[in-house]
CSV table of C-alpha atoms in Angstrom, one decimal:
chain,number,residue,atom,x,y,z
A,1,SER,CA,79.1,-124.1,195.9
A,2,ARG,CA,75.6,-123.8,195.0
A,3,PRO,CA,74.8,-122.2,191.6
A,4,VAL,CA,72.5,-118.7,192.2
A,5,LEU,CA,70.1,-116.7,189.6
A,6,GLY,CA,70.7,-113.1,190.0
A,7,ASP,CA,67.4,-110.9,189.3
A,8,LEU,CA,64.9,-111.7,185.9
A,9,SER,CA,64.8,-108.1,184.1
A,10,VAL,CA,63.2,-106.3,180.7
A,11,THR,CA,65.3,-105.1,178.8
A,12,SER,CA,63.2,-104.3,175.8
A,13,LEU,CA,59.1,-104.1,175.3
A,14,THR,CA,56.8,-104.5,172.3
A,15,PRO,CA,52.9,-105.1,172.2
A,16,SER,CA,54.5,-108.7,170.9
A,17,SER,CA,57.9,-109.8,172.9
A,18,MET,CA,60.0,-108.6,175.5
A,19,GLN,CA,63.7,-109.1,176.0
A,20,LEU,CA,64.5,-110.2,179.5
A,21,GLN,CA,68.1,-111.0,181.5
A,22,TRP,CA,70.0,-112.1,183.9
A,23,SER,CA,72.9,-112.7,185.7
A,24,VAL,CA,74.8,-115.6,188.0
A,25,PRO,CA,76.4,-114.1,190.6
A,26,GLU,CA,78.0,-117.8,191.8
A,27,ASP,CA,78.7,-120.7,189.9
A,28,PHE,CA,77.4,-121.8,186.7
A,29,PHE,CA,73.9,-123.6,185.3
A,30,ASP,CA,73.3,-126.5,182.8
A,31,SER,CA,70.6,-125.0,180.8
A,32,PHE,CA,67.4,-122.5,181.8
A,33,MET,CA,63.7,-122.6,181.5
A,34,LEU,CA,62.0,-120.1,181.3
A,35,GLN,CA,58.0,-120.6,181.8
A,36,TYR,CA,54.9,-118.6,181.5
A,37,ARG,CA,51.3,-119.2,180.6
A,38,ASP,CA,50.1,-117.9,177.1
A,39,ALA,CA,47.2,-114.8,176.4
A,40,GLN,CA,44.9,-118.7,176.3
A,41,GLY,CA,46.6,-119.7,180.2
A,42,GLN,CA,48.1,-121.9,178.4
A,43,PRO,CA,51.4,-123.5,179.9
A,44,GLN,CA,54.6,-122.2,177.6
A,45,ALA,CA,57.7,-123.7,178.2
A,46,LEU,CA,61.2,-121.8,176.3
A,47,PRO,CA,64.5,-124.0,176.8
A,48,ILE,CA,67.6,-121.8,176.9
A,49,ASP,CA,71.1,-122.8,177.2
A,50,GLY,CA,73.8,-121.9,179.7
A,51,LYS,CA,75.9,-119.7,178.5
A,52,SER,CA,73.0,-117.6,177.8
A,53,ARG,CA,71.9,-114.5,180.3
A,54,SER,CA,68.9,-113.1,178.2
A,55,VAL,CA,66.2,-114.4,175.7
A,56,THR,CA,63.7,-113.0,173.8
A,57,VAL,CA,59.6,-114.2,174.1
A,58,PRO,CA,57.9,-113.7,171.4
A,59,GLY,CA,53.7,-114.1,170.4
A,60,LEU,CA,52.7,-111.9,173.4
A,61,SER,CA,49.3,-110.2,173.2
A,62,PRO,CA,49.3,-106.5,173.8
A,63,SER,CA,48.6,-104.2,177.1
A,64,ARG,CA,48.5,-107.6,178.8
A,65,ARG,CA,51.0,-109.0,182.5
A,66,TYR,CA,52.7,-111.7,181.9
A,67,ARG,CA,54.1,-113.7,184.9
A,68,PHE,CA,57.7,-115.5,183.5
A,69,HIS,CA,59.3,-117.8,186.1
A,70,LEU,CA,62.8,-118.5,184.7
A,71,TYR,CA,64.9,-121.7,186.9
A,72,GLY,CA,68.5,-122.6,186.9
A,73,LEU,CA,68.7,-126.4,185.8
A,74,ARG,CA,71.8,-128.4,186.6
A,75,GLY,CA,72.1,-132.1,186.4
A,76,GLY,CA,68.3,-132.0,185.0
A,77,LYS,CA,67.0,-130.7,188.4
A,78,ARG,CA,66.2,-127.3,189.1
A,79,ILE,CA,67.8,-125.5,191.6
A,80,ASP,CA,67.1,-122.0,191.6
A,81,HIS,CA,64.7,-119.5,190.3
A,82,VAL,CA,63.7,-116.0,190.4
A,83,SER,CA,60.0,-114.6,188.5
A,84,ILE,CA,59.1,-110.9,187.6
A,85,ASP,CA,54.9,-109.5,186.0
A,86,VAL,CA,55.6,-107.1,182.9
A,87,ILE,CA,52.7,-105.8,181.1
A,88,THR,CA,53.4,-106.0,177.0
A,89,GLY,CA,53.3,-102.6,175.2
A,90,THR,CA,49.2,-101.1,174.1
A,91,GLU,CA,49.4,-100.9,170.1
A,92,GLU,CA,50.5,-98.0,169.4
A,93,GLN,CA,53.5,-97.9,170.0
A,94,GLU,CA,53.9,-101.0,167.2
A,95,GLU,CA,52.3,-98.2,164.8
A,96,LEU,CA,54.9,-95.8,165.6
A,97,PRO,CA,57.9,-96.6,166.0
A,98,LEU,CA,60.4,-94.8,167.1
A,99,PRO,CA,64.2,-95.4,168.7
A,100,SER,CA,62.2,-94.0,172.2
A,101,GLU,CA,59.5,-93.3,174.0
A,102,GLU,CA,60.2,-89.9,174.6
A,103,GLN,CA,60.7,-88.8,170.5
A,104,LYS,CA,57.8,-90.6,170.4
A,105,HIS,CA,55.2,-88.1,172.3
A,106,GLU,CA,57.6,-85.1,171.4
A,107,LYS,CA,56.6,-86.0,167.8
A,108,LEU,CA,53.1,-86.3,168.6
A,109,GLN,CA,52.9,-83.3,170.5
A,110,THR,CA,54.9,-80.8,168.4
A,111,GLU,CA,54.0,-82.2,164.7
A,112,ALA,CA,57.9,-81.1,163.1
A,113,PRO,CA,58.2,-80.8,160.4
A,114,PRO,CA,59.8,-83.1,157.5
A,115,SER,CA,63.1,-81.2,157.0
A,116,VAL,CA,63.8,-81.6,161.1
A,117,ALA,CA,64.6,-85.4,160.4
A,118,PRO,CA,68.3,-87.2,160.5
A,119,PRO,CA,71.1,-84.9,159.8
A,120,VAL,CA,72.7,-87.5,157.3
A,121,ARG,CA,70.2,-88.6,154.8
A,122,ALA,CA,71.1,-92.5,154.2
A,123,VAL,CA,72.3,-93.9,150.2
A,124,LEU,CA,71.9,-97.1,149.0
A,125,GLY,CA,74.8,-97.8,146.8
A,126,GLU,CA,74.9,-100.4,143.6
A,127,LEU,CA,72.6,-103.6,143.6
A,128,ARG,CA,74.3,-106.1,142.1
A,129,VAL,CA,74.5,-109.9,141.3
A,130,SER,CA,77.1,-112.0,143.3
A,131,SER,CA,76.1,-115.5,142.4
A,132,VAL,CA,73.3,-116.6,140.0
A,133,THR,CA,71.7,-120.1,139.6
A,134,PRO,CA,68.4,-121.3,137.6
A,135,ASN,CA,66.6,-121.1,140.9
A,136,SER,CA,68.1,-119.0,143.4
A,137,VAL,CA,70.3,-115.3,142.9
A,138,GLN,CA,72.8,-113.7,145.3
A,139,LEU,CA,72.5,-109.8,145.3
A,140,GLN,CA,74.6,-107.7,147.4
A,141,TRP,CA,74.8,-103.7,147.7
A,142,SER,CA,76.5,-101.2,150.2
A,143,VAL,CA,75.6,-97.9,151.7
A,144,PRO,CA,77.5,-95.1,151.4
A,145,GLU,CA,76.2,-92.7,153.3
A,146,GLY,CA,74.3,-92.7,156.8
A,147,SER,CA,72.6,-96.1,158.1
A,148,PHE,CA,69.2,-98.1,157.6
A,149,ASP,CA,67.2,-99.8,160.0
A,150,SER,CA,66.2,-102.4,158.0
A,151,PHE,CA,66.1,-103.1,154.0
A,152,MET,CA,62.8,-104.8,152.1
A,153,LEU,CA,63.0,-106.6,149.0
A,154,GLN,CA,60.6,-106.5,146.4
A,155,TYR,CA,59.8,-108.9,143.7
A,156,ARG,CA,57.4,-111.0,141.5
A,157,ASP,CA,57.3,-114.7,142.1
A,158,ALA,CA,57.7,-116.7,138.2
A,159,GLN,CA,53.2,-117.1,139.5
A,160,GLY,CA,53.6,-112.9,138.8
A,161,GLN,CA,52.5,-112.9,142.9
A,162,PRO,CA,54.8,-109.6,145.0
A,163,GLN,CA,56.5,-111.2,147.8
A,164,ALA,CA,58.9,-109.4,149.9
A,165,LEU,CA,62.2,-110.1,151.4
A,166,PRO,CA,62.5,-108.1,154.9
A,167,ILE,CA,66.3,-107.8,155.6
A,168,ASP,CA,67.4,-105.7,158.7
A,169,GLY,CA,69.8,-103.2,158.6
A,170,GLU,CA,73.1,-104.9,159.3
A,171,SER,CA,73.2,-107.3,156.1
A,172,ARG,CA,74.5,-106.8,152.8
A,173,SER,CA,73.7,-109.2,150.5
A,174,VAL,CA,70.9,-111.4,150.2
A,175,MET,CA,70.4,-114.8,148.8
A,176,VAL,CA,67.1,-115.0,147.2
A,177,PRO,CA,66.1,-119.1,146.5
A,178,GLY,CA,62.9,-120.5,145.2
A,179,LEU,CA,63.5,-119.1,141.5
A,180,SER,CA,62.0,-120.5,137.9
A,181,PRO,CA,65.6,-121.6,135.4
A,182,SER,CA,66.1,-119.3,132.7
A,183,ARG,CA,64.2,-116.0,134.1
A,184,ARG,CA,64.4,-112.7,133.6
A,185,TYR,CA,63.5,-110.6,137.5
A,186,ARG,CA,63.3,-107.5,138.4
A,187,PHE,CA,64.0,-106.7,142.5
A,188,HIS,CA,64.0,-103.8,143.6
A,189,LEU,CA,65.6,-103.0,146.9
A,190,TYR,CA,64.3,-100.3,149.7
A,191,GLY,CA,66.2,-98.9,152.5
A,192,LEU,CA,64.6,-98.3,155.3
A,193,GLN,CA,64.4,-95.9,159.1
A,194,GLY,CA,61.2,-96.2,160.9
A,195,ARG,CA,59.3,-97.4,158.7
A,196,LYS,CA,59.8,-96.0,156.1
A,197,LYS,CA,61.2,-96.5,152.8
A,198,THR,CA,63.8,-93.7,151.8
A,199,ASP,CA,66.0,-94.9,149.4
A,200,ARG,CA,66.1,-97.1,146.5
A,201,VAL,CA,67.7,-99.1,143.6
A,202,SER,CA,67.0,-102.0,141.3
A,203,VAL,CA,68.7,-104.4,139.4
A,204,ASP,CA,67.1,-106.9,136.3
A,205,ILE,CA,68.8,-110.6,136.7
A,206,VAL,CA,67.9,-113.5,134.2
A,207,THR,CA,68.3,-116.6,135.8
A,208,GLY,CA,71.1,-119.8,135.1
A,209,GLU,CA,69.3,-122.6,132.4
């Protein structure tokens, strides 16, 4: 039977990226190809493996219309294709990262006081070293209460330059490469909710010789 592509739909949207998803109601494809033109009008082609049913498209411009074409390939040949037109979000959405549009408008209108924030305040456990070498260190931590959307590790490198390492909210450890031997470093781990730093733990470490 000839493989068929289902509708192409948008599952998430920001000013600079979007996630698209589709189905394959009949048969299967070896791979997919997503094609579109960027903000400069240059054609872009994104190869996708045959098991995938969604893709994130990064590097887009805010408040702009894009037309995406998804091709299903079998043996290097395009067998079927579906298209969709999408307009990216506005820049204001990125500056106010709230879980939903409804909450964003509600907050802007009511100016709710900080006391109406999440009921459980997320708390960071102790920041510990799980391994150390002359040029790297692995740190780990826990979250005994609540949850964080993401983390940020900050420290100064051997030249005294500030470094910031973003970490996703599910992680409980991070490897920090590019350090210098026999040197003291102070690491600060911040827990973020939205884009606000809500808790912090620190640790001092001397790298190996």
